[in-house]
Amino acid sequence: MALDLLPSSHHHSVPVQQFNAEMRAADAHWQTSLSLSPDQLVAEARQATGLSDFGNDAFLTPMTILLQSAQTDAALNPFGCHVLRSHTLRALKNKLWAEAYLARHPAIRHRKIVAPIIIIGPHRSGTTRLQRMLASDARLQHLRAWEGFNPVPRQDDAGLDAASRHDEVRQMLEVRQRLYPHACLAHPMQVDAAEEEMLLLNQSFAGFSPLGFYHVPDYYRWFLDANKDFAYAHMADLMRIISSVRGDPEDKRWVLKNPQHLLDLDTLLQTFPDAKLILTHRDPIKTAGSVMSLMWHYAVQHTDAPCRITIRDTWLDFTEQMARRAIAARSRMAPGQQLDIHYHDMNRDWQGVMARIYDFAGLELTAPARQAMADWLRHSEADNLHGGHRYQLEDFGVTAQEVDARLDFVRQQYRIPYESA
C-alpha cells in the first residue's frame, strides 16, 4: 500500500462532519467564537469557577506555546478548535479547583506516596494490560479514567461531587466513542478502568496528548527539552487528593503507568524516589506502527488537511527520543529499582511474569490476587480488546525495514525478538 495523502476530511466520523458543517454554516468567523487566546481562556476558567488562584503558574508557558503553535501550524477545523479549547478550559478549571481544595485541606499536601509501582514502556508495548491486571489486586490503588479527567472535588460534599464527576466522564466517553471510533477500538477507555497518569500531567499542559491530537511542532520542541518538575509535583498532589477523597490509607501502594516517563525518568524519580519501575519491551516495528496508527485516528478528526506525514515524523522521533533518554537515565539508576519485562514473556507465561513483578515489588502474590488477574484477563480476551486495531506502516510512507534500522539500538539494548506478522 502507498502513503495515504487523502484530505483528513475523507476520514472524519459522522458527528465530526456534522459539527464542522453546522459551525461553518452558522458562523463565518468561527475562529473568533472558538478563540484560543490564552488570556481569554484563563479569564473564562476563573469566571466559570469563581476562583482565581492557580498556584504555581509554570503551566502558563506550555499552555501558551501549545495554543499559539496550534493556531500557526495545526490547520484546525472547527471541531479540532473546539476540542483544544474544551481541553484547555477543563485543565484550567481543574487547576483552580485543586488549589482551592488544597487550601481548604492543607494536610493533604503532606500525605505520603509509598513506593509506587510504575509501569513504563513504549506506547503499545503491553503497558495497559499489565497495569489493569495489577490494578485488579485490591491491595493496590490505581487511577480510574473518571478521576484522571475530573481529579478534583468541586465542593465539600465529596460523595455527591464524586458521583457528578463520574457521570460527567461516563457521558463524555460515550460521546468519544462516536467521535473517535477507531481510536477507541485501539485503546478502549471505560469510566472505572485503570488509566495512565498522562491524564494528570495534561492538567499542567505537560502530557503527551497534544502530540497525538494536533500538529504542534513548537510545543513538541518545548515538550522534549522542558523541565517538567512543576507538572510532576502537581500530578503527585492530584494523586494525594484522589486517595484522600477515597479514604485510602497513605501506605496503600499505587500502580501507575505512562510511556512518557521514559523521557523524564530523572524527574519521575525525583518525585517518587522509592518507586519500583517496571520497564516493558516489544518489537519496535510493532510499537511504532501501532502508535502512529492510534494517534492518527485522533488527529485526523481535528483537521481537514492530510496529517499522516506529520504524525509519522513526530511519533517516530518521539519514540526514538524516549528510548535514547531512558537508556541514558537507566544507567544512573540503582539496578534494584528497575525490572525488565518482555511482551512475548507476558503472552507466553503471564503468571511467571507476575511472580517476578511481585517479588521485585516486595509483595506477596496471593491466591486472591492471582485469581483476580486471571478473571480480568479472561474478560479482556472475551471482549477482544484491541483485536480490531489494524494498520499498515506503508499508509504512513515508511517500511518495516526503515523503522527497524532507526530503532535497532532499542532491539539490541534489550534483546527484543522480532514478532511474526
Short mmCIF file of C-alpha atoms in Angstrom, two decimals:
data_model
loop_
_atom_site.label_atom_id
_atom_site.label_comp_id
_atom_site.label_asym_id
_atom_site.label_seq_id
_atom_site.Cartn_x
_atom_site.Cartn_y
_atom_site.Cartn_z
CA MET A 1 0.00 0.00 0.00
CA ALA A 2 1.11 3.61 -0.68
CA LEU A 3 1.26 6.65 1.57
CA ASP A 4 -2.29 7.88 2.20
CA LEU A 5 -2.41 11.59 1.29
CA LEU A 6 -6.17 11.94 1.21
CA PRO A 7 -7.56 15.03 2.96
CA SER A 8 -8.36 14.26 6.57
CA SER A 9 -11.97 15.24 5.90
CA HIS A 10 -12.22 11.99 3.91
CA HIS A 11 -11.80 10.11 7.21
CA HIS A 12 -14.00 12.19 9.52
CA SER A 13 -16.57 10.42 11.64
CA VAL A 14 -20.19 11.40 11.00
CA PRO A 15 -20.55 13.52 14.16
CA VAL A 16 -17.39 15.45 13.24
CA GLN A 17 -18.69 16.06 9.71
CA GLN A 18 -21.92 17.38 11.15
CA PHE A 19 -20.21 19.61 13.71
CA ASN A 20 -17.93 21.18 11.11
CA ALA A 21 -20.75 21.76 8.63
CA GLU A 22 -23.07 23.30 11.21
CA MET A 23 -20.37 25.52 12.70
CA ARG A 24 -19.26 26.85 9.31
CA ALA A 25 -22.85 27.45 8.19
CA ALA A 26 -23.77 29.28 11.39
CA ASP A 27 -20.64 31.38 11.82
CA ALA A 28 -18.33 32.53 9.06
CA HIS A 29 -15.95 33.77 11.76
CA TRP A 30 -15.90 30.59 13.86
CA GLN A 31 -12.20 31.05 14.65
CA THR A 32 -13.18 34.12 16.68
CA SER A 33 -16.06 32.48 18.51
CA LEU A 34 -13.79 29.49 19.24
CA SER A 35 -10.96 31.74 20.41
CA LEU A 36 -7.72 30.12 21.53
CA SER A 37 -6.44 33.25 23.23
CA PRO A 38 -4.59 32.19 26.42
CA ASP A 39 -5.73 35.30 28.29
CA GLN A 40 -9.35 34.78 27.29
CA LEU A 41 -9.35 31.12 28.31
CA VAL A 42 -7.79 31.92 31.68
CA ALA A 43 -10.46 34.57 32.25
CA GLU A 44 -13.24 32.15 31.26
CA ALA A 45 -11.96 29.48 33.65
CA ARG A 46 -11.84 31.97 36.51
CA GLN A 47 -15.32 33.21 35.74
CA ALA A 48 -16.76 29.68 35.47
CA THR A 49 -15.31 28.55 38.80
CA GLY A 50 -15.44 31.79 40.75
CA LEU A 51 -11.80 31.15 41.68
CA SER A 52 -8.62 32.99 40.78
CA ASP A 53 -5.58 31.23 42.29
CA PHE A 54 -3.77 28.74 40.04
CA GLY A 55 -0.91 28.22 42.49
CA ASN A 56 2.33 27.61 40.59
CA ASP A 57 1.92 29.38 37.23
CA ALA A 58 4.66 27.45 35.40
CA PHE A 59 1.91 25.82 33.30
CA LEU A 60 1.29 29.14 31.52
CA THR A 61 4.39 28.69 29.34
CA PRO A 62 3.48 25.31 27.80
CA MET A 63 -0.19 26.30 27.55
CA THR A 64 0.69 29.44 25.60
CA ILE A 65 3.15 27.62 23.35
CA LEU A 66 0.56 24.91 22.66
CA LEU A 67 -2.24 27.32 21.79
CA GLN A 68 -0.03 29.50 19.60
CA SER A 69 1.50 26.52 17.79
CA ALA A 70 -1.96 25.09 17.16
CA GLN A 71 -3.12 28.35 15.59
CA THR A 72 0.03 28.62 13.46
CA ASP A 73 0.63 25.02 12.38
CA ALA A 74 -2.26 22.66 13.15
CA ALA A 75 -4.70 23.73 10.41
CA LEU A 76 -7.54 23.10 12.84
CA ASN A 77 -11.07 22.61 11.59
CA PRO A 78 -13.95 23.83 13.79
CA PHE A 79 -14.12 20.53 15.65
CA GLY A 80 -10.37 20.49 16.33
CA CYS A 81 -10.52 24.05 17.60
CA HIS A 82 -13.49 23.17 19.83
CA VAL A 83 -11.65 20.14 21.25
CA LEU A 84 -8.47 22.07 22.05
CA ARG A 85 -10.50 24.87 23.60
CA SER A 86 -12.54 22.44 25.71
CA HIS A 87 -9.47 20.51 26.89
CA THR A 88 -7.72 23.75 27.82
CA LEU A 89 -10.68 25.02 29.84
CA ARG A 90 -11.05 21.67 31.61
CA ALA A 91 -7.39 21.72 32.66
CA LEU A 92 -7.56 25.34 33.82
CA LYS A 93 -10.69 24.75 35.88
CA ASN A 94 -9.20 21.61 37.42
CA LYS A 95 -6.11 23.58 38.45
CA LEU A 96 -8.28 26.22 40.10
CA TRP A 97 -10.37 23.60 41.90
CA ALA A 98 -7.20 21.77 43.01
CA GLU A 99 -5.63 24.85 44.52
CA ALA A 100 -8.86 25.76 46.31
CA TYR A 101 -9.28 22.22 47.67
CA LEU A 102 -5.71 22.09 48.92
CA ALA A 103 -6.17 25.47 50.58
CA ARG A 104 -9.17 24.07 52.46
CA HIS A 105 -7.38 20.81 53.29
CA PRO A 106 -3.67 21.69 53.58
CA ALA A 107 -2.74 18.42 55.30
CA ILE A 108 -3.30 16.60 52.00
CA ARG A 109 -0.04 18.02 50.62
CA HIS A 110 1.80 16.05 53.30
CA ARG A 111 0.26 12.66 52.51
CA LYS A 112 2.89 10.04 51.71
CA ILE A 113 3.04 8.19 48.41
CA VAL A 114 4.85 4.98 49.31
CA ALA A 115 6.97 3.00 46.81
CA PRO A 116 4.62 3.24 43.81
CA ILE A 117 4.88 0.51 41.20
CA ILE A 118 5.31 2.35 37.90
CA ILE A 119 4.97 0.62 34.53
CA ILE A 120 6.93 2.33 31.79
CA GLY A 121 7.43 1.30 28.19
CA PRO A 122 6.88 2.38 24.61
CA HIS A 123 3.30 3.01 23.60
CA ARG A 124 1.60 -0.23 22.54
CA SER A 125 4.06 -2.47 24.40
CA GLY A 126 1.52 -4.05 26.74
CA THR A 127 1.62 -1.39 29.48
CA THR A 128 -2.17 -1.05 29.66
CA ARG A 129 -2.71 -4.78 30.01
CA LEU A 130 -0.04 -5.05 32.71
CA GLN A 131 -1.41 -2.09 34.68
CA ARG A 132 -5.00 -3.30 34.54
CA MET A 133 -4.01 -6.79 35.65
CA LEU A 134 -2.08 -5.39 38.62
CA ALA A 135 -4.92 -2.98 39.36
CA SER A 136 -7.23 -5.93 39.86
CA ASP A 137 -5.34 -6.66 43.12
CA ALA A 138 -7.48 -4.93 45.76
CA ARG A 139 -4.41 -4.26 47.92
CA LEU A 140 -3.17 -1.73 45.33
CA GLN A 141 -4.68 1.55 44.19
CA HIS A 142 -4.77 3.00 40.70
CA LEU A 143 -6.05 5.98 38.76
CA ARG A 144 -9.51 5.42 37.29
CA ALA A 145 -10.38 7.08 33.98
CA TRP A 146 -13.01 9.35 35.50
CA GLU A 147 -10.56 10.52 38.16
CA GLY A 148 -7.95 11.27 35.50
CA PHE A 149 -10.30 13.62 33.65
CA ASN A 150 -12.01 15.03 36.78
CA PRO A 151 -9.50 14.58 39.60
CA VAL A 152 -10.58 17.31 42.00
CA PRO A 153 -13.71 17.81 44.13
CA ARG A 154 -15.57 20.95 43.25
CA GLN A 155 -17.47 21.12 46.53
CA ASP A 156 -17.06 19.72 50.03
CA ASP A 157 -19.87 17.16 49.74
CA ALA A 158 -17.38 14.59 48.45
CA GLY A 159 -19.87 11.78 47.83
CA LEU A 160 -22.29 13.85 45.77
CA ASP A 161 -19.46 15.58 43.96
CA ALA A 162 -17.74 12.31 43.05
CA ALA A 163 -20.98 10.91 41.61
CA SER A 164 -21.43 14.02 39.50
CA ARG A 165 -17.84 13.99 38.22
CA HIS A 166 -18.10 10.26 37.47
CA ASP A 167 -21.30 10.71 35.48
CA GLU A 168 -19.83 13.59 33.53
CA VAL A 169 -16.92 11.44 32.34
CA ARG A 170 -19.18 8.47 31.63
CA GLN A 171 -21.20 10.60 29.25
CA MET A 172 -18.04 12.09 27.76
CA LEU A 173 -16.60 8.66 26.99
CA GLU A 174 -19.85 7.59 25.33
CA VAL A 175 -19.62 10.61 23.04
CA ARG A 176 -15.91 9.97 22.50
CA GLN A 177 -16.76 6.50 21.18
CA ARG A 178 -18.82 8.06 18.39
CA LEU A 179 -16.31 10.79 17.60
CA TYR A 180 -13.19 8.60 17.52
CA PRO A 181 -14.47 5.07 16.82
CA HIS A 182 -11.19 3.60 15.55
CA ALA A 183 -9.05 5.20 18.24
CA CYS A 184 -11.41 3.84 20.90
CA LEU A 185 -11.09 0.41 19.32
CA ALA A 186 -7.30 0.59 19.59
CA HIS A 187 -7.33 1.95 23.16
CA PRO A 188 -10.70 1.34 24.86
CA MET A 189 -11.45 3.57 27.82
CA GLN A 190 -14.02 2.65 30.44
CA VAL A 191 -15.07 5.13 33.09
CA ASP A 192 -13.91 2.96 36.03
CA ALA A 193 -10.97 1.23 34.36
CA ALA A 194 -7.35 1.92 35.25
CA GLU A 195 -5.81 4.69 33.15
CA GLU A 196 -2.43 6.30 32.87
CA GLU A 197 -1.40 9.40 34.77
CA MET A 198 -0.79 11.17 31.47
CA LEU A 199 -4.32 12.42 32.21
CA LEU A 200 -2.96 14.15 35.31
CA LEU A 201 0.09 15.59 33.54
CA ASN A 202 -2.31 17.00 30.95
CA GLN A 203 -3.71 19.22 33.72
CA SER A 204 -0.39 21.12 33.62
CA PHE A 205 -0.14 21.08 29.81
CA ALA A 206 2.82 18.73 30.13
CA GLY A 207 1.32 15.42 28.95
CA PHE A 208 1.84 13.92 25.51
CA SER A 209 -1.83 14.07 24.45
CA PRO A 210 -1.48 17.20 22.25
CA LEU A 211 1.19 15.44 20.19
CA GLY A 212 -1.39 12.87 19.15
CA PHE A 213 -4.23 15.34 18.65
CA TYR A 214 -2.65 18.20 16.71
CA HIS A 215 0.39 19.18 14.65
CA VAL A 216 2.13 21.48 17.14
CA PRO A 217 5.88 21.49 16.37
CA ASP A 218 6.73 24.39 18.71
CA TYR A 219 5.01 22.61 21.59
CA TYR A 220 6.84 19.39 20.69
CA ARG A 221 10.18 21.18 20.90
CA TRP A 222 9.23 22.55 24.31
CA PHE A 223 7.99 19.13 25.41
CA LEU A 224 11.21 17.32 24.54
CA ASP A 225 13.55 19.59 26.46
CA ALA A 226 11.49 21.27 29.19
CA ASN A 227 12.00 20.70 32.90
CA LYS A 228 8.65 19.21 33.95
CA ASP A 229 9.28 19.22 37.71
CA PHE A 230 6.28 21.52 38.23
CA ALA A 231 3.96 19.17 36.35
CA TYR A 232 5.12 16.04 38.17
CA ALA A 233 4.75 17.82 41.52
CA HIS A 234 1.19 18.78 40.62
CA MET A 235 0.49 15.22 39.44
CA ALA A 236 1.60 13.92 42.84
CA ASP A 237 -0.68 16.43 44.60
CA LEU A 238 -3.61 15.30 42.45
CA MET A 239 -2.85 11.69 43.43
CA ARG A 240 -2.88 12.76 47.08
CA ILE A 241 -6.25 14.44 46.63
CA ILE A 242 -7.70 11.40 44.88
CA SER A 243 -6.52 8.90 47.51
CA SER A 244 -7.60 11.19 50.35
CA VAL A 245 -11.11 11.62 48.95
CA ARG A 246 -11.38 7.85 48.53
CA GLY A 247 -10.32 7.34 52.13
CA ASP A 248 -7.39 5.13 51.18
CA PRO A 249 -4.60 4.73 53.75
CA GLU A 250 -1.34 6.50 52.93
CA ASP A 251 0.59 3.25 52.68
CA LYS A 252 -1.72 1.73 50.05
CA ARG A 253 0.60 1.48 47.08
CA TRP A 254 -0.15 2.95 43.68
CA VAL A 255 0.13 1.14 40.34
CA LEU A 256 0.94 3.78 37.74
CA LYS A 257 1.84 3.66 34.06
CA ASN A 258 2.77 6.17 31.41
CA PRO A 259 5.07 5.78 28.39
CA GLN A 260 6.03 9.44 28.70
CA HIS A 261 8.08 8.66 31.82
CA LEU A 262 10.73 7.18 29.51
CA LEU A 263 11.53 10.77 28.53
CA ASP A 264 11.54 12.09 32.09
CA LEU A 265 12.92 9.31 34.30
CA ASP A 266 15.06 11.65 36.37
CA THR A 267 12.06 13.86 37.16
CA LEU A 268 9.94 10.80 37.89
CA LEU A 269 12.42 9.52 40.47
CA GLN A 270 12.84 12.96 41.97
CA THR A 271 9.08 12.93 42.53
CA PHE A 272 8.88 9.30 43.72
CA PRO A 273 12.38 8.41 44.97
CA ASP A 274 11.40 4.96 46.26
CA ALA A 275 9.44 3.95 43.15
CA LYS A 276 9.75 0.45 41.70
CA LEU A 277 9.98 0.74 37.91
CA ILE A 278 8.81 -1.98 35.54
CA LEU A 279 10.13 -1.43 32.02
CA THR A 280 8.25 -3.18 29.19
CA HIS A 281 9.73 -4.10 25.81
CA ARG A 282 8.19 -5.09 22.49
CA ASP A 283 9.33 -5.34 18.87
CA PRO A 284 9.85 -1.67 17.83
CA ILE A 285 8.36 -2.35 14.41
CA LYS A 286 5.09 -3.26 16.13
CA THR A 287 5.07 -0.46 18.69
CA ALA A 288 5.97 2.27 16.18
CA GLY A 289 3.37 1.19 13.64
CA SER A 290 0.65 0.80 16.25
CA VAL A 291 1.22 4.15 17.95
CA MET A 292 1.33 6.05 14.65
CA SER A 293 -1.99 4.49 13.72
CA LEU A 294 -3.57 5.22 17.10
CA MET A 295 -2.50 8.87 17.11
CA TRP A 296 -3.57 9.39 13.52
CA HIS A 297 -7.07 8.16 14.36
CA TYR A 298 -7.29 11.03 16.85
CA ALA A 299 -5.51 13.73 14.85
CA VAL A 300 -7.41 13.09 11.63
CA GLN A 301 -10.64 14.35 13.19
CA HIS A 302 -9.15 17.74 14.09
CA THR A 303 -8.02 18.99 10.69
CA ASP A 304 -9.14 18.84 7.07
CA ALA A 305 -5.55 18.64 5.81
CA PRO A 306 -3.67 15.35 5.34
CA CYS A 307 -1.83 14.55 8.57
CA ARG A 308 -0.21 11.13 8.17
CA ILE A 309 3.23 12.59 7.43
CA THR A 310 3.24 14.90 10.45
CA ILE A 311 2.04 12.09 12.73
CA ARG A 312 4.69 9.77 11.31
CA ASP A 313 7.54 12.25 11.72
CA THR A 314 6.54 13.32 15.23
CA TRP A 315 5.91 9.87 16.63
CA LEU A 316 8.89 8.13 15.08
CA ASP A 317 11.08 10.86 16.51
CA PHE A 318 9.30 10.79 19.88
CA THR A 319 9.69 7.01 20.07
CA GLU A 320 13.41 7.31 19.38
CA GLN A 321 13.95 10.22 21.78
CA MET A 322 12.17 8.43 24.64
CA ALA A 323 14.22 5.28 24.14
CA ARG A 324 17.58 7.04 23.95
CA ARG A 325 16.93 9.17 27.02
CA ALA A 326 15.65 6.22 29.01
CA ILE A 327 18.75 4.17 28.24
CA ALA A 328 20.93 7.04 29.43
CA ALA A 329 18.87 7.67 32.57
CA ARG A 330 18.71 3.99 33.49
CA SER A 331 22.49 3.80 33.58
CA ARG A 332 22.36 6.21 36.53
CA MET A 333 19.66 4.27 38.41
CA ALA A 334 20.09 1.59 41.04
CA PRO A 335 19.68 -1.87 39.46
CA GLY A 336 17.34 -2.92 42.26
CA GLN A 337 14.91 -0.18 41.33
CA GLN A 338 14.21 -1.41 37.78
CA LEU A 339 12.83 -4.61 36.28
CA ASP A 340 12.64 -5.50 32.57
CA ILE A 341 9.61 -7.34 31.21
CA HIS A 342 9.24 -8.54 27.61
CA TYR A 343 5.91 -8.54 25.79
CA HIS A 344 6.40 -12.06 24.48
CA ASP A 345 7.01 -13.35 28.02
CA MET A 346 3.68 -11.87 29.16
CA ASN A 347 1.99 -13.66 26.26
CA ARG A 348 3.76 -16.93 26.98
CA ASP A 349 3.64 -17.09 30.80
CA TRP A 350 1.86 -14.20 32.49
CA GLN A 351 1.80 -15.94 35.85
CA GLY A 352 5.56 -16.37 35.81
CA VAL A 353 5.98 -12.70 34.91
CA MET A 354 3.66 -11.64 37.72
CA ALA A 355 5.63 -13.74 40.20
CA ARG A 356 8.77 -11.83 39.17
CA ILE A 357 7.00 -8.48 39.49
CA TYR A 358 5.61 -9.20 42.94
CA ASP A 359 8.98 -10.43 44.16
CA PHE A 360 10.60 -7.27 42.76
CA ALA A 361 7.98 -5.03 44.41
CA GLY A 362 8.29 -6.82 47.76
CA LEU A 363 4.70 -8.04 47.73
CA GLU A 364 3.18 -11.47 48.24
CA LEU A 365 1.39 -12.80 45.17
CA THR A 366 -1.67 -14.10 46.98
CA ALA A 367 -4.21 -16.55 45.61
CA PRO A 368 -6.97 -13.87 45.51
CA ALA A 369 -4.69 -11.51 43.57
CA ARG A 370 -3.76 -14.25 41.10
CA GLN A 371 -7.44 -15.15 40.63
CA ALA A 372 -8.42 -11.50 40.11
CA MET A 373 -5.79 -11.19 37.37
CA ALA A 374 -6.94 -14.38 35.70
CA ASP A 375 -10.52 -13.12 35.77
CA TRP A 376 -9.52 -9.77 34.26
CA LEU A 377 -7.53 -11.46 31.51
CA ARG A 378 -10.39 -13.82 30.68
CA HIS A 379 -12.88 -10.94 30.40
CA SER A 380 -10.42 -8.91 28.35
CA GLU A 381 -9.88 -11.74 25.88
CA ALA A 382 -13.62 -12.38 25.67
CA ASP A 383 -14.18 -8.70 24.82
CA ASN A 384 -11.30 -8.92 22.32
CA LEU A 385 -9.83 -5.61 23.45
CA HIS A 386 -7.53 -4.16 20.77
CA GLY A 387 -8.40 -7.06 18.48
CA GLY A 388 -9.87 -4.88 15.76
CA HIS A 389 -6.96 -2.44 15.50
CA ARG A 390 -5.50 -2.82 12.01
CA TYR A 391 -2.74 -0.71 10.44
CA GLN A 392 -0.10 -0.73 7.74
CA LEU A 393 3.22 1.09 8.01
CA GLU A 394 3.00 1.79 4.28
CA ASP A 395 -0.03 4.03 4.92
CA PHE A 396 2.48 6.38 6.57
CA GLY A 397 5.09 6.11 3.81
CA VAL A 398 7.56 4.05 5.80
CA THR A 399 8.61 0.41 5.68
CA ALA A 400 9.28 -2.11 8.42
CA GLN A 401 12.91 -2.18 7.33
CA GLU A 402 13.25 1.60 7.78
CA VAL A 403 11.66 1.51 11.22
CA ASP A 404 13.84 -1.43 12.20
CA ALA A 405 17.01 0.38 11.13
CA ARG A 406 16.08 3.53 13.04
CA LEU A 407 15.17 1.71 16.26
CA ASP A 408 17.61 -1.19 16.10
CA PHE A 409 19.52 0.25 19.07
CA VAL A 410 16.46 -0.48 21.23
CA ARG A 411 16.25 -4.07 20.00
CA GLN A 412 19.94 -4.61 20.68
CA GLN A 413 19.87 -2.92 24.11
CA TYR A 414 17.05 -5.09 25.43
CA ARG A 415 17.44 -8.18 23.23
CA ILE A 416 13.93 -7.87 21.81
CA PRO A 417 12.93 -10.58 19.35
CA TYR A 418 11.10 -9.94 16.11
CA GLU A 419 7.37 -10.63 16.16
CA SER A 420 5.68 -12.54 13.41
CA ALA A 421 3.04 -10.69 11.40
#
